[in-house]
Amino acid sequence: MSKAIRIHAHGGPEVLAWEEADPGKPGAGEVLVRHTAIGLNFIDVYYRTGLYPAPGGLPLVPGGEGAGVVEEVGPDVQGLKVGDRVAYAVGIGAYAERRVIAADRLVKVPDGVSDEQAAAMMLKGMTAEYLLRRTYRVKAGDTILFHAAAGGVGLIAGQWAKHLGAATIGTAGSAEKVGLAKAHGYDYVINYREQDFVAEVARITGGKKCEVVYDSVGKDTFEGSLDCLKPLGLLALFGQSSGPVPPFNLGVLSQKGSLYITRPTLFVYVAKREDLEASAKALFDVVQKGVVQIQINQRYELKDAAKAQADLEARRTTGTTILVP
């Protein structure tokens, strides 16, 4: 019998239960995938705690990205066959040895990209893709600020933004993480535990500030992020690891220079099949060319997902973490 991590009630990491779970048979337009690697992301924590309402309610199998091998193909599936290596980024359901998933949410993993790399980068890498190439189209000469630069998205984004010709500033919370971010494309990295990142951004840019700030931290960095933007700048608030941003007076955007704020999510940006394919292709392309290196810094067995999430929340991880069935 196949096994999976299930959540029956919201709470801390202890609510992650390792249980038998029959994936069922694939129906029309579906395939059965045997996972070889599963990505760990902060959104998994949001679903566990109830900060994000889970589609379909409880119980739920968390996990938004994975890679594996097609074991069975249901009716009306085009372009996939048993034995194909595939990867995906969806809302939930990845913390399982096997799962049935809609075929149109899968992309084939190309030669030169391992299953572990694919599982580690689909959600994080396509997030970096839409942020840098669509939410705000980063171009040569831009200055960007990326919070949590040593996190999974941050390490990919730093390399990619540098390739696009931007001046890159990151923030991180320890000397080790500062060094890691500097090794992944960031020109400057601010240790926010020791320095005022707003003052440092002003100093680094000679008071000119940034065209765009990418912020997945939320409550703790939100106001400071606005103060790092030049007039008409954009704040892309794409996460809230420190908690949700409190109610906000939009008039402040006028006072600070006619600023823009957006709250994007990957799943809107890849909702259309053609957008999913384009995003994955762009990501695979920069990885295959060596522009972006996908380094897996932590591995946990899938049954130890509770420890993995606890370490993630305590900021004991850097970069990318995977779960191995």
PDB file of C-alpha atoms in Angstrom:
ATOM      1  CA  MET A   1       0.000   0.000   0.000  1.00  0.00           C
ATOM      2  CA  SER A   2       1.220   3.477  -0.861  1.00  0.00           C
ATOM      3  CA  LYS A   3       1.700   5.993   1.964  1.00  0.00           C
ATOM      4  CA  ALA A   4       1.297   9.747   2.314  1.00  0.00           C
ATOM      5  CA  ILE A   5       1.453  12.592   4.821  1.00  0.00           C
ATOM      6  CA  ARG A   6      -2.044  13.707   5.829  1.00  0.00           C
ATOM      7  CA  ILE A   7      -3.381  16.610   7.904  1.00  0.00           C
ATOM      8  CA  HIS A   8      -6.615  15.993   9.814  1.00  0.00           C
ATOM      9  CA  ALA A   9      -6.564  19.232  11.847  1.00  0.00           C
ATOM     10  CA  HIS A  10      -4.733  22.532  11.529  1.00  0.00           C
ATOM     11  CA  GLY A  11      -1.811  23.140  13.855  1.00  0.00           C
ATOM     12  CA  GLY A  12       1.942  22.722  14.268  1.00  0.00           C
ATOM     13  CA  PRO A  13       4.211  20.247  12.507  1.00  0.00           C
ATOM     14  CA  GLU A  14       2.926  17.491  14.804  1.00  0.00           C
ATOM     15  CA  VAL A  15      -0.368  17.352  12.832  1.00  0.00           C
ATOM     16  CA  LEU A  16       1.490  15.870   9.838  1.00  0.00           C
ATOM     17  CA  ALA A  17       0.566  12.164   9.994  1.00  0.00           C
ATOM     18  CA  TRP A  18       2.318   9.390   7.995  1.00  0.00           C
ATOM     19  CA  GLU A  19      -0.500   7.091   6.845  1.00  0.00           C
ATOM     20  CA  GLU A  20      -1.490   4.524   4.278  1.00  0.00           C
ATOM     21  CA  ALA A  21      -3.136   6.238   1.332  1.00  0.00           C
ATOM     22  CA  ASP A  22      -4.496   4.537  -1.770  1.00  0.00           C
ATOM     23  CA  PRO A  23      -3.954   6.937  -4.695  1.00  0.00           C
ATOM     24  CA  GLY A  24      -6.699   5.304  -6.739  1.00  0.00           C
ATOM     25  CA  LYS A  25      -6.861   4.761 -10.478  1.00  0.00           C
ATOM     26  CA  PRO A  26      -6.405   7.576 -12.983  1.00  0.00           C
ATOM     27  CA  GLY A  27      -9.596   8.719 -14.653  1.00  0.00           C
ATOM     28  CA  ALA A  28     -10.107  10.554 -17.920  1.00  0.00           C
ATOM     29  CA  GLY A  29      -7.330  13.101 -18.466  1.00  0.00           C
ATOM     30  CA  GLU A  30      -5.343  11.839 -15.460  1.00  0.00           C
ATOM     31  CA  VAL A  31      -2.186   9.854 -14.796  1.00  0.00           C
ATOM     32  CA  LEU A  32      -0.745   7.990 -11.822  1.00  0.00           C
ATOM     33  CA  VAL A  33       2.695   9.315 -10.829  1.00  0.00           C
ATOM     34  CA  ARG A  34       5.205   7.564  -8.575  1.00  0.00           C
ATOM     35  CA  HIS A  35       7.148  10.340  -6.882  1.00  0.00           C
ATOM     36  CA  THR A  36      10.930  10.249  -6.824  1.00  0.00           C
ATOM     37  CA  ALA A  37      11.314  13.648  -5.110  1.00  0.00           C
ATOM     38  CA  ILE A  38       9.020  16.262  -3.574  1.00  0.00           C
ATOM     39  CA  GLY A  39       9.681  19.941  -2.961  1.00  0.00           C
ATOM     40  CA  LEU A  40       9.283  21.704   0.400  1.00  0.00           C
ATOM     41  CA  ASN A  41       7.831  25.231   0.385  1.00  0.00           C
ATOM     42  CA  PHE A  42       6.490  27.771   2.851  1.00  0.00           C
ATOM     43  CA  ILE A  43       3.054  27.553   1.256  1.00  0.00           C
ATOM     44  CA  ASP A  44       2.899  23.999   2.661  1.00  0.00           C
ATOM     45  CA  VAL A  45       3.078  25.543   6.128  1.00  0.00           C
ATOM     46  CA  TYR A  46       0.298  28.015   5.284  1.00  0.00           C
ATOM     47  CA  TYR A  47      -2.029  25.140   4.371  1.00  0.00           C
ATOM     48  CA  ARG A  48      -1.016  23.185   7.490  1.00  0.00           C
ATOM     49  CA  THR A  49      -1.758  26.077   9.848  1.00  0.00           C
ATOM     50  CA  GLY A  50      -4.949  27.095   8.063  1.00  0.00           C
ATOM     51  CA  LEU A  51      -3.603  30.502   7.028  1.00  0.00           C
ATOM     52  CA  TYR A  52      -4.544  29.461   3.492  1.00  0.00           C
ATOM     53  CA  PRO A  53      -7.835  27.572   3.207  1.00  0.00           C
ATOM     54  CA  ALA A  54      -7.200  24.177   1.657  1.00  0.00           C
ATOM     55  CA  PRO A  55      -9.114  23.272  -1.497  1.00  0.00           C
ATOM     56  CA  GLY A  56     -11.640  20.657  -0.462  1.00  0.00           C
ATOM     57  CA  GLY A  57     -11.033  21.178   3.253  1.00  0.00           C
ATOM     58  CA  LEU A  58      -9.614  18.551   5.631  1.00  0.00           C
ATOM     59  CA  PRO A  59      -8.144  15.984   5.616  1.00  0.00           C
ATOM     60  CA  LEU A  60      -5.556  17.039   3.068  1.00  0.00           C
ATOM     61  CA  VAL A  61      -2.234  15.886   1.676  1.00  0.00           C
ATOM     62  CA  PRO A  62       0.056  18.950   1.573  1.00  0.00           C
ATOM     63  CA  GLY A  63       2.793  19.720  -0.905  1.00  0.00           C
ATOM     64  CA  GLY A  64       2.797  21.790  -4.064  1.00  0.00           C
ATOM     65  CA  GLU A  65       5.598  20.431  -6.236  1.00  0.00           C
ATOM     66  CA  GLY A  66       7.054  17.094  -7.149  1.00  0.00           C
ATOM     67  CA  ALA A  67       8.731  14.962  -9.783  1.00  0.00           C
ATOM     68  CA  GLY A  68       8.462  11.322 -10.670  1.00  0.00           C
ATOM     69  CA  VAL A  69       7.612   8.696 -13.213  1.00  0.00           C
ATOM     70  CA  VAL A  70       4.284   8.027 -14.932  1.00  0.00           C
ATOM     71  CA  GLU A  71       3.071   4.584 -13.827  1.00  0.00           C
ATOM     72  CA  GLU A  72      -0.390   4.499 -15.391  1.00  0.00           C
ATOM     73  CA  VAL A  73      -2.247   6.626 -17.935  1.00  0.00           C
ATOM     74  CA  GLY A  74      -5.985   7.189 -17.879  1.00  0.00           C
ATOM     75  CA  PRO A  75      -8.272   7.607 -20.890  1.00  0.00           C
ATOM     76  CA  ASP A  76      -8.016  10.669 -23.142  1.00  0.00           C
ATOM     77  CA  VAL A  77      -4.461  11.578 -22.127  1.00  0.00           C
ATOM     78  CA  GLN A  78      -2.331  12.937 -24.946  1.00  0.00           C
ATOM     79  CA  GLY A  79       1.442  13.315 -24.983  1.00  0.00           C
ATOM     80  CA  LEU A  80       2.296  11.208 -21.917  1.00  0.00           C
ATOM     81  CA  LYS A  81       3.101   7.509 -21.592  1.00  0.00           C
ATOM     82  CA  VAL A  82       4.174   5.077 -18.875  1.00  0.00           C
ATOM     83  CA  GLY A  83       7.811   5.670 -17.973  1.00  0.00           C
ATOM     84  CA  ASP A  84       7.898   9.392 -18.773  1.00  0.00           C
ATOM     85  CA  ARG A  85       9.721  11.606 -16.281  1.00  0.00           C
ATOM     86  CA  VAL A  86       7.399  14.427 -15.234  1.00  0.00           C
ATOM     87  CA  ALA A  87       7.227  17.327 -12.787  1.00  0.00           C
ATOM     88  CA  TYR A  88       4.614  19.801 -11.624  1.00  0.00           C
ATOM     89  CA  ALA A  89       3.649  22.648  -9.326  1.00  0.00           C
ATOM     90  CA  VAL A  90       0.060  22.626  -8.065  1.00  0.00           C
ATOM     91  CA  GLY A  91      -1.723  23.583  -4.836  1.00  0.00           C
ATOM     92  CA  ILE A  92      -1.655  20.450  -2.672  1.00  0.00           C
ATOM     93  CA  GLY A  93      -1.234  16.682  -2.788  1.00  0.00           C
ATOM     94  CA  ALA A  94       2.498  16.137  -3.301  1.00  0.00           C
ATOM     95  CA  TYR A  95       3.477  14.632   0.082  1.00  0.00           C
ATOM     96  CA  ALA A  96       2.726  11.122  -1.126  1.00  0.00           C
ATOM     97  CA  GLU A  97       4.564   8.149  -2.544  1.00  0.00           C
ATOM     98  CA  ARG A  98       2.066   8.040  -5.416  1.00  0.00           C
ATOM     99  CA  ARG A  99      -0.706  10.318  -6.605  1.00  0.00           C
ATOM    100  CA  VAL A 100      -3.234  10.703  -9.373  1.00  0.00           C
ATOM    101  CA  ILE A 101      -2.964  14.090 -11.057  1.00  0.00           C
ATOM    102  CA  ALA A 102      -4.418  15.874 -14.062  1.00  0.00           C
ATOM    103  CA  ALA A 103      -2.156  15.309 -17.054  1.00  0.00           C
ATOM    104  CA  ASP A 104      -2.456  18.928 -18.197  1.00  0.00           C
ATOM    105  CA  ARG A 105      -0.694  20.071 -15.006  1.00  0.00           C
ATOM    106  CA  LEU A 106       2.399  17.979 -15.780  1.00  0.00           C
ATOM    107  CA  VAL A 107       5.434  18.877 -17.841  1.00  0.00           C
ATOM    108  CA  LYS A 108       8.057  16.468 -19.091  1.00  0.00           C
ATOM    109  CA  VAL A 109      11.466  16.774 -17.450  1.00  0.00           C
ATOM    110  CA  PRO A 110      14.118  17.269 -20.135  1.00  0.00           C
ATOM    111  CA  ASP A 111      17.466  15.529 -20.345  1.00  0.00           C
ATOM    112  CA  GLY A 112      20.086  17.306 -18.284  1.00  0.00           C
ATOM    113  CA  VAL A 113      17.672  18.031 -15.418  1.00  0.00           C
ATOM    114  CA  SER A 114      17.450  15.423 -12.639  1.00  0.00           C
ATOM    115  CA  ASP A 115      14.247  14.421 -10.868  1.00  0.00           C
ATOM    116  CA  GLU A 116      15.565  15.975  -7.651  1.00  0.00           C
ATOM    117  CA  GLN A 117      16.330  19.246  -9.405  1.00  0.00           C
ATOM    118  CA  ALA A 118      12.905  19.283 -11.031  1.00  0.00           C
ATOM    119  CA  ALA A 119      11.120  18.654  -7.730  1.00  0.00           C
ATOM    120  CA  ALA A 120      13.226  21.320  -6.077  1.00  0.00           C
ATOM    121  CA  MET A 121      12.608  24.020  -8.644  1.00  0.00           C
ATOM    122  CA  MET A 122       9.179  23.800 -10.244  1.00  0.00           C
ATOM    123  CA  LEU A 123       7.230  25.935  -7.784  1.00  0.00           C
ATOM    124  CA  LYS A 124      10.177  28.092  -6.745  1.00  0.00           C
ATOM    125  CA  GLY A 125      11.638  28.424 -10.227  1.00  0.00           C
ATOM    126  CA  MET A 126       8.374  29.249 -11.980  1.00  0.00           C
ATOM    127  CA  THR A 127       7.693  31.734  -9.181  1.00  0.00           C
ATOM    128  CA  ALA A 128      11.019  33.402  -9.957  1.00  0.00           C
ATOM    129  CA  GLU A 129      10.126  33.297 -13.667  1.00  0.00           C
ATOM    130  CA  TYR A 130       6.815  35.114 -13.358  1.00  0.00           C
ATOM    131  CA  LEU A 131       8.162  37.624 -10.835  1.00  0.00           C
ATOM    132  CA  LEU A 132      11.186  38.598 -12.931  1.00  0.00           C
ATOM    133  CA  ARG A 133       9.687  38.267 -16.410  1.00  0.00           C
ATOM    134  CA  ARG A 134       6.000  39.123 -16.012  1.00  0.00           C
ATOM    135  CA  THR A 135       5.002  40.773 -12.705  1.00  0.00           C
ATOM    136  CA  TYR A 136       7.796  43.275 -13.332  1.00  0.00           C
ATOM    137  CA  ARG A 137       9.896  42.690 -16.431  1.00  0.00           C
ATOM    138  CA  VAL A 138      13.421  43.101 -15.082  1.00  0.00           C
ATOM    139  CA  LYS A 139      15.828  44.647 -17.567  1.00  0.00           C
ATOM    140  CA  ALA A 140      19.452  45.700 -17.693  1.00  0.00           C
ATOM    141  CA  GLY A 141      20.064  48.727 -15.504  1.00  0.00           C
ATOM    142  CA  ASP A 142      17.251  48.046 -13.031  1.00  0.00           C
ATOM    143  CA  THR A 143      17.957  47.798  -9.318  1.00  0.00           C
ATOM    144  CA  ILE A 144      15.944  45.175  -7.461  1.00  0.00           C
ATOM    145  CA  LEU A 145      15.579  44.235  -3.793  1.00  0.00           C
ATOM    146  CA  PHE A 146      14.752  40.617  -2.987  1.00  0.00           C
ATOM    147  CA  HIS A 147      13.912  39.653   0.595  1.00  0.00           C
ATOM    148  CA  ALA A 148      14.827  36.163   1.864  1.00  0.00           C
ATOM    149  CA  ALA A 149      17.586  36.046  -0.742  1.00  0.00           C
ATOM    150  CA  ALA A 150      18.983  32.784   0.655  1.00  0.00           C
ATOM    151  CA  GLY A 151      15.642  30.992   0.369  1.00  0.00           C
ATOM    152  CA  GLY A 152      14.644  28.679  -2.443  1.00  0.00           C
ATOM    153  CA  VAL A 153      13.032  31.341  -4.630  1.00  0.00           C
ATOM    154  CA  GLY A 154      15.642  33.912  -3.663  1.00  0.00           C
ATOM    155  CA  LEU A 155      18.638  31.857  -4.793  1.00  0.00           C
ATOM    156  CA  ILE A 156      17.059  31.189  -8.183  1.00  0.00           C
ATOM    157  CA  ALA A 157      15.923  34.795  -8.593  1.00  0.00           C
ATOM    158  CA  GLY A 158      19.347  36.219  -7.732  1.00  0.00           C
ATOM    159  CA  GLN A 159      21.054  34.235 -10.475  1.00  0.00           C
ATOM    160  CA  TRP A 160      18.335  34.911 -13.023  1.00  0.00           C
ATOM    161  CA  ALA A 161      18.093  38.650 -12.287  1.00  0.00           C
ATOM    162  CA  LYS A 162      21.864  39.010 -12.576  1.00  0.00           C
ATOM    163  CA  HIS A 163      21.690  37.268 -15.955  1.00  0.00           C
ATOM    164  CA  LEU A 164      19.059  39.815 -17.025  1.00  0.00           C
ATOM    165  CA  GLY A 165      21.480  42.636 -16.222  1.00  0.00           C
ATOM    166  CA  ALA A 166      19.961  43.982 -13.011  1.00  0.00           C
ATOM    167  CA  ALA A 167      21.804  45.321  -9.995  1.00  0.00           C
ATOM    168  CA  THR A 168      20.751  42.892  -7.261  1.00  0.00           C
ATOM    169  CA  ILE A 169      20.288  43.584  -3.557  1.00  0.00           C
ATOM    170  CA  GLY A 170      19.151  40.854  -1.173  1.00  0.00           C
ATOM    171  CA  THR A 171      18.357  40.498   2.502  1.00  0.00           C
ATOM    172  CA  ALA A 172      19.180  37.525   4.720  1.00  0.00           C
ATOM    173  CA  GLY A 173      19.228  36.729   8.435  1.00  0.00           C
ATOM    174  CA  SER A 174      22.691  35.310   9.172  1.00  0.00           C
ATOM    175  CA  ALA A 175      26.281  35.540   8.011  1.00  0.00           C
ATOM    176  CA  GLU A 176      25.983  32.078   6.450  1.00  0.00           C
ATOM    177  CA  LYS A 177      22.886  33.084   4.485  1.00  0.00           C
ATOM    178  CA  VAL A 178      24.505  36.367   3.415  1.00  0.00           C
ATOM    179  CA  GLY A 179      27.421  34.399   1.966  1.00  0.00           C
ATOM    180  CA  LEU A 180      25.097  31.947   0.252  1.00  0.00           C
ATOM    181  CA  ALA A 181      23.112  34.740  -1.403  1.00  0.00           C
ATOM    182  CA  LYS A 182      26.294  36.491  -2.571  1.00  0.00           C
ATOM    183  CA  ALA A 183      27.356  33.237  -4.217  1.00  0.00           C
ATOM    184  CA  HIS A 184      24.071  33.156  -6.147  1.00  0.00           C
ATOM    185  CA  GLY A 185      24.036  36.430  -8.027  1.00  0.00           C
ATOM    186  CA  TYR A 186      23.460  39.153  -5.454  1.00  0.00           C
ATOM    187  CA  ASP A 187      25.745  42.181  -5.675  1.00  0.00           C
ATOM    188  CA  TYR A 188      24.890  43.264  -2.128  1.00  0.00           C
ATOM    189  CA  VAL A 189      23.296  41.307   0.710  1.00  0.00           C
ATOM    190  CA  ILE A 190      22.029  43.014   3.863  1.00  0.00           C
ATOM    191  CA  ASN A 191      21.912  41.129   7.161  1.00  0.00           C
ATOM    192  CA  TYR A 192      18.563  42.397   8.389  1.00  0.00           C
ATOM    193  CA  ARG A 193      19.273  41.216  11.950  1.00  0.00           C
ATOM    194  CA  GLU A 194      22.239  43.566  12.190  1.00  0.00           C
ATOM    195  CA  GLN A 195      21.440  46.351   9.724  1.00  0.00           C
ATOM    196  CA  ASP A 196      18.494  48.569   8.799  1.00  0.00           C
ATOM    197  CA  PHE A 197      17.726  47.339   5.308  1.00  0.00           C
ATOM    198  CA  VAL A 198      15.975  50.587   4.332  1.00  0.00           C
ATOM    199  CA  ALA A 199      19.010  52.674   5.245  1.00  0.00           C
ATOM    200  CA  GLU A 200      21.333  50.210   3.542  1.00  0.00           C
ATOM    201  CA  VAL A 201      19.335  50.233   0.304  1.00  0.00           C
ATOM    202  CA  ALA A 202      19.450  54.036   0.312  1.00  0.00           C
ATOM    203  CA  ARG A 203      23.222  53.950   0.884  1.00  0.00           C
ATOM    204  CA  ILE A 204      23.897  51.296  -1.767  1.00  0.00           C
ATOM    205  CA  THR A 205      21.827  53.091  -4.412  1.00  0.00           C
ATOM    206  CA  GLY A 206      22.985  56.595  -3.553  1.00  0.00           C
ATOM    207  CA  GLY A 207      19.444  57.476  -2.556  1.00  0.00           C
ATOM    208  CA  LYS A 208      17.934  56.403  -5.883  1.00  0.00           C
ATOM    209  CA  LYS A 209      16.326  53.240  -4.450  1.00  0.00           C
ATOM    210  CA  CYS A 210      14.780  50.376  -6.463  1.00  0.00           C
ATOM    211  CA  GLU A 211      12.449  49.875  -9.396  1.00  0.00           C
ATOM    212  CA  VAL A 212      10.969  46.783  -7.758  1.00  0.00           C
ATOM    213  CA  VAL A 213      10.972  45.018  -4.380  1.00  0.00           C
ATOM    214  CA  TYR A 214      10.110  41.315  -4.159  1.00  0.00           C
ATOM    215  CA  ASP A 215       8.797  40.501  -0.689  1.00  0.00           C
ATOM    216  CA  SER A 216       7.739  37.050   0.556  1.00  0.00           C
ATOM    217  CA  VAL A 217       8.187  37.964   4.239  1.00  0.00           C
ATOM    218  CA  GLY A 218       5.119  40.149   4.662  1.00  0.00           C
ATOM    219  CA  LYS A 219       4.294  41.798   7.988  1.00  0.00           C
ATOM    220  CA  ASP A 220       7.869  42.366   9.209  1.00  0.00           C
ATOM    221  CA  THR A 221       9.191  43.920   5.988  1.00  0.00           C
ATOM    222  CA  PHE A 222       6.159  45.470   4.290  1.00  0.00           C
ATOM    223  CA  GLU A 223       6.523  49.111   5.381  1.00  0.00           C
ATOM    224  CA  GLY A 224      10.274  49.072   4.899  1.00  0.00           C
ATOM    225  CA  SER A 225       9.851  47.571   1.440  1.00  0.00           C
ATOM    226  CA  LEU A 226       7.736  50.540   0.384  1.00  0.00           C
ATOM    227  CA  ASP A 227      10.493  52.875   1.579  1.00  0.00           C
ATOM    228  CA  CYS A 228      12.997  51.099  -0.696  1.00  0.00           C
ATOM    229  CA  LEU A 229      11.079  51.999  -3.867  1.00  0.00           C
ATOM    230  CA  LYS A 230      11.736  54.942  -6.140  1.00  0.00           C
ATOM    231  CA  PRO A 231       8.682  56.891  -7.391  1.00  0.00           C
ATOM    232  CA  LEU A 232       6.388  54.706  -9.524  1.00  0.00           C
ATOM    233  CA  GLY A 233       8.127  51.618  -8.143  1.00  0.00           C
ATOM    234  CA  LEU A 234       6.418  48.251  -7.671  1.00  0.00           C
ATOM    235  CA  LEU A 235       6.179  46.081  -4.564  1.00  0.00           C
ATOM    236  CA  ALA A 236       5.469  42.453  -5.434  1.00  0.00           C
ATOM    237  CA  LEU A 237       4.226  40.893  -2.200  1.00  0.00           C
ATOM    238  CA  PHE A 238       4.237  37.177  -2.999  1.00  0.00           C
ATOM    239  CA  GLY A 239       4.304  35.594   0.471  1.00  0.00           C
ATOM    240  CA  GLN A 240       3.969  36.246   4.186  1.00  0.00           C
ATOM    241  CA  SER A 241       6.374  34.063   6.136  1.00  0.00           C
ATOM    242  CA  SER A 242       6.300  36.533   9.068  1.00  0.00           C
ATOM    243  CA  GLY A 243       2.514  36.850   8.992  1.00  0.00           C
ATOM    244  CA  PRO A 244      -0.087  38.689   6.915  1.00  0.00           C
ATOM    245  CA  VAL A 245       0.193  42.424   6.298  1.00  0.00           C
ATOM    246  CA  PRO A 246      -2.314  44.358   8.474  1.00  0.00           C
ATOM    247  CA  PRO A 247      -5.024  46.511   6.885  1.00  0.00           C
ATOM    248  CA  PHE A 248      -3.342  49.299   4.956  1.00  0.00           C
ATOM    249  CA  ASN A 249      -4.269  52.873   3.944  1.00  0.00           C
ATOM    250  CA  LEU A 250      -3.780  53.072   0.185  1.00  0.00           C
ATOM    251  CA  GLY A 251      -3.223  56.819   0.493  1.00  0.00           C
ATOM    252  CA  VAL A 252       0.294  56.010   1.715  1.00  0.00           C
ATOM    253  CA  LEU A 253       1.147  54.860  -1.822  1.00  0.00           C
ATOM    254  CA  SER A 254       0.488  58.395  -3.059  1.00  0.00           C
ATOM    255  CA  GLN A 255       2.574  59.960  -0.296  1.00  0.00           C
ATOM    256  CA  LYS A 256       5.551  57.692  -1.029  1.00  0.00           C
ATOM    257  CA  GLY A 257       5.673  58.396  -4.769  1.00  0.00           C
ATOM    258  CA  SER A 258       2.661  56.943  -6.603  1.00  0.00           C
ATOM    259  CA  LEU A 259       3.780  53.413  -5.825  1.00  0.00           C
ATOM    260  CA  TYR A 260       2.248  50.158  -7.019  1.00  0.00           C
ATOM    261  CA  ILE A 261       1.558  46.999  -5.000  1.00  0.00           C
ATOM    262  CA  THR A 262       0.541  43.593  -6.317  1.00  0.00           C
ATOM    263  CA  ARG A 263      -0.187  40.327  -4.512  1.00  0.00           C
ATOM    264  CA  PRO A 264       0.535  37.671  -7.160  1.00  0.00           C
ATOM    265  CA  THR A 265       0.372  33.895  -6.942  1.00  0.00           C
ATOM    266  CA  LEU A 266       1.990  31.329  -9.215  1.00  0.00           C
ATOM    267  CA  PHE A 267      -1.218  29.391  -9.790  1.00  0.00           C
ATOM    268  CA  VAL A 268      -2.866  32.334 -11.556  1.00  0.00           C
ATOM    269  CA  TYR A 269       0.195  32.904 -13.718  1.00  0.00           C
ATOM    270  CA  VAL A 270       0.259  29.253 -14.901  1.00  0.00           C
ATOM    271  CA  ALA A 271      -3.489  28.564 -14.944  1.00  0.00           C
ATOM    272  CA  LYS A 272      -3.522  28.353 -18.743  1.00  0.00           C
ATOM    273  CA  ARG A 273      -1.729  25.355 -20.233  1.00  0.00           C
ATOM    274  CA  GLU A 274       0.223  27.559 -22.650  1.00  0.00           C
ATOM    275  CA  ASP A 275       1.453  29.754 -19.795  1.00  0.00           C
ATOM    276  CA  LEU A 276       2.509  26.703 -17.767  1.00  0.00           C
ATOM    277  CA  GLU A 277       4.452  25.326 -20.704  1.00  0.00           C
ATOM    278  CA  ALA A 278       6.112  28.678 -21.417  1.00  0.00           C
ATOM    279  CA  SER A 279       7.094  29.198 -17.781  1.00  0.00           C
ATOM    280  CA  ALA A 280       8.506  25.695 -17.388  1.00  0.00           C
ATOM    281  CA  LYS A 281      10.368  25.983 -20.704  1.00  0.00           C
ATOM    282  CA  ALA A 282      11.980  29.269 -19.645  1.00  0.00           C
ATOM    283  CA  LEU A 283      13.015  27.719 -16.336  1.00  0.00           C
ATOM    284  CA  PHE A 284      14.408  24.518 -17.847  1.00  0.00           C
ATOM    285  CA  ASP A 285      16.267  26.625 -20.409  1.00  0.00           C
ATOM    286  CA  VAL A 286      18.215  28.724 -17.882  1.00  0.00           C
ATOM    287  CA  VAL A 287      18.995  25.618 -15.825  1.00  0.00           C
ATOM    288  CA  GLN A 288      20.207  23.605 -18.804  1.00  0.00           C
ATOM    289  CA  LYS A 289      22.387  26.527 -19.929  1.00  0.00           C
ATOM    290  CA  GLY A 290      23.924  26.824 -16.465  1.00  0.00           C
ATOM    291  CA  VAL A 291      22.585  30.347 -15.942  1.00  0.00           C
ATOM    292  CA  VAL A 292      20.728  29.116 -12.847  1.00  0.00           C
ATOM    293  CA  GLN A 293      22.222  26.418 -10.618  1.00  0.00           C
ATOM    294  CA  ILE A 294      19.733  24.348  -8.596  1.00  0.00           C
ATOM    295  CA  GLN A 295      21.493  23.226  -5.437  1.00  0.00           C
ATOM    296  CA  ILE A 296      19.653  21.049  -2.942  1.00  0.00           C
ATOM    297  CA  ASN A 297      20.847  21.995   0.523  1.00  0.00           C
ATOM    298  CA  GLN A 298      18.655  19.685   2.633  1.00  0.00           C
ATOM    299  CA  ARG A 299      17.073  16.283   2.118  1.00  0.00           C
ATOM    300  CA  TYR A 300      14.545  14.612   4.451  1.00  0.00           C
ATOM    301  CA  GLU A 301      12.698  11.358   4.128  1.00  0.00           C
ATOM    302  CA  LEU A 302       9.047  11.979   3.292  1.00  0.00           C
ATOM    303  CA  LYS A 303       7.959  10.347   6.557  1.00  0.00           C
ATOM    304  CA  ASP A 304       9.986  13.057   8.376  1.00  0.00           C
ATOM    305  CA  ALA A 305       8.040  15.938   6.815  1.00  0.00           C
ATOM    306  CA  ALA A 306       7.174  17.292  10.284  1.00  0.00           C
ATOM    307  CA  LYS A 307      10.846  17.865  11.076  1.00  0.00           C
ATOM    308  CA  ALA A 308      11.407  19.385   7.633  1.00  0.00           C
ATOM    309  CA  GLN A 309       8.582  21.896   8.123  1.00  0.00           C
ATOM    310  CA  ALA A 310       9.725  22.706  11.668  1.00  0.00           C
ATOM    311  CA  ASP A 311      13.237  23.443  10.389  1.00  0.00           C
ATOM    312  CA  LEU A 312      11.826  25.578   7.580  1.00  0.00           C
ATOM    313  CA  GLU A 313       9.704  27.643   9.967  1.00  0.00           C
ATOM    314  CA  ALA A 314      12.648  28.095  12.352  1.00  0.00           C
ATOM    315  CA  ARG A 315      14.785  29.329   9.436  1.00  0.00           C
ATOM    316  CA  ARG A 316      17.239  26.465   9.951  1.00  0.00           C
ATOM    317  CA  THR A 317      17.215  25.700   6.226  1.00  0.00           C
ATOM    318  CA  THR A 318      18.818  27.523   3.323  1.00  0.00           C
ATOM    319  CA  GLY A 319      17.925  27.426  -0.328  1.00  0.00           C
ATOM    320  CA  THR A 320      16.121  24.366  -1.557  1.00  0.00           C
ATOM    321  CA  THR A 321      14.886  21.367   0.443  1.00  0.00           C
ATOM    322  CA  ILE A 322      13.393  18.163  -0.881  1.00  0.00           C
ATOM    323  CA  LEU A 323      11.512  15.238   0.614  1.00  0.00           C
ATOM    324  CA  VAL A 324      12.468  11.777  -0.640  1.00  0.00           C
ATOM    325  CA  PRO A 325       9.821   9.017  -0.621  1.00  0.00           C
TER     326      PRO A 325
END
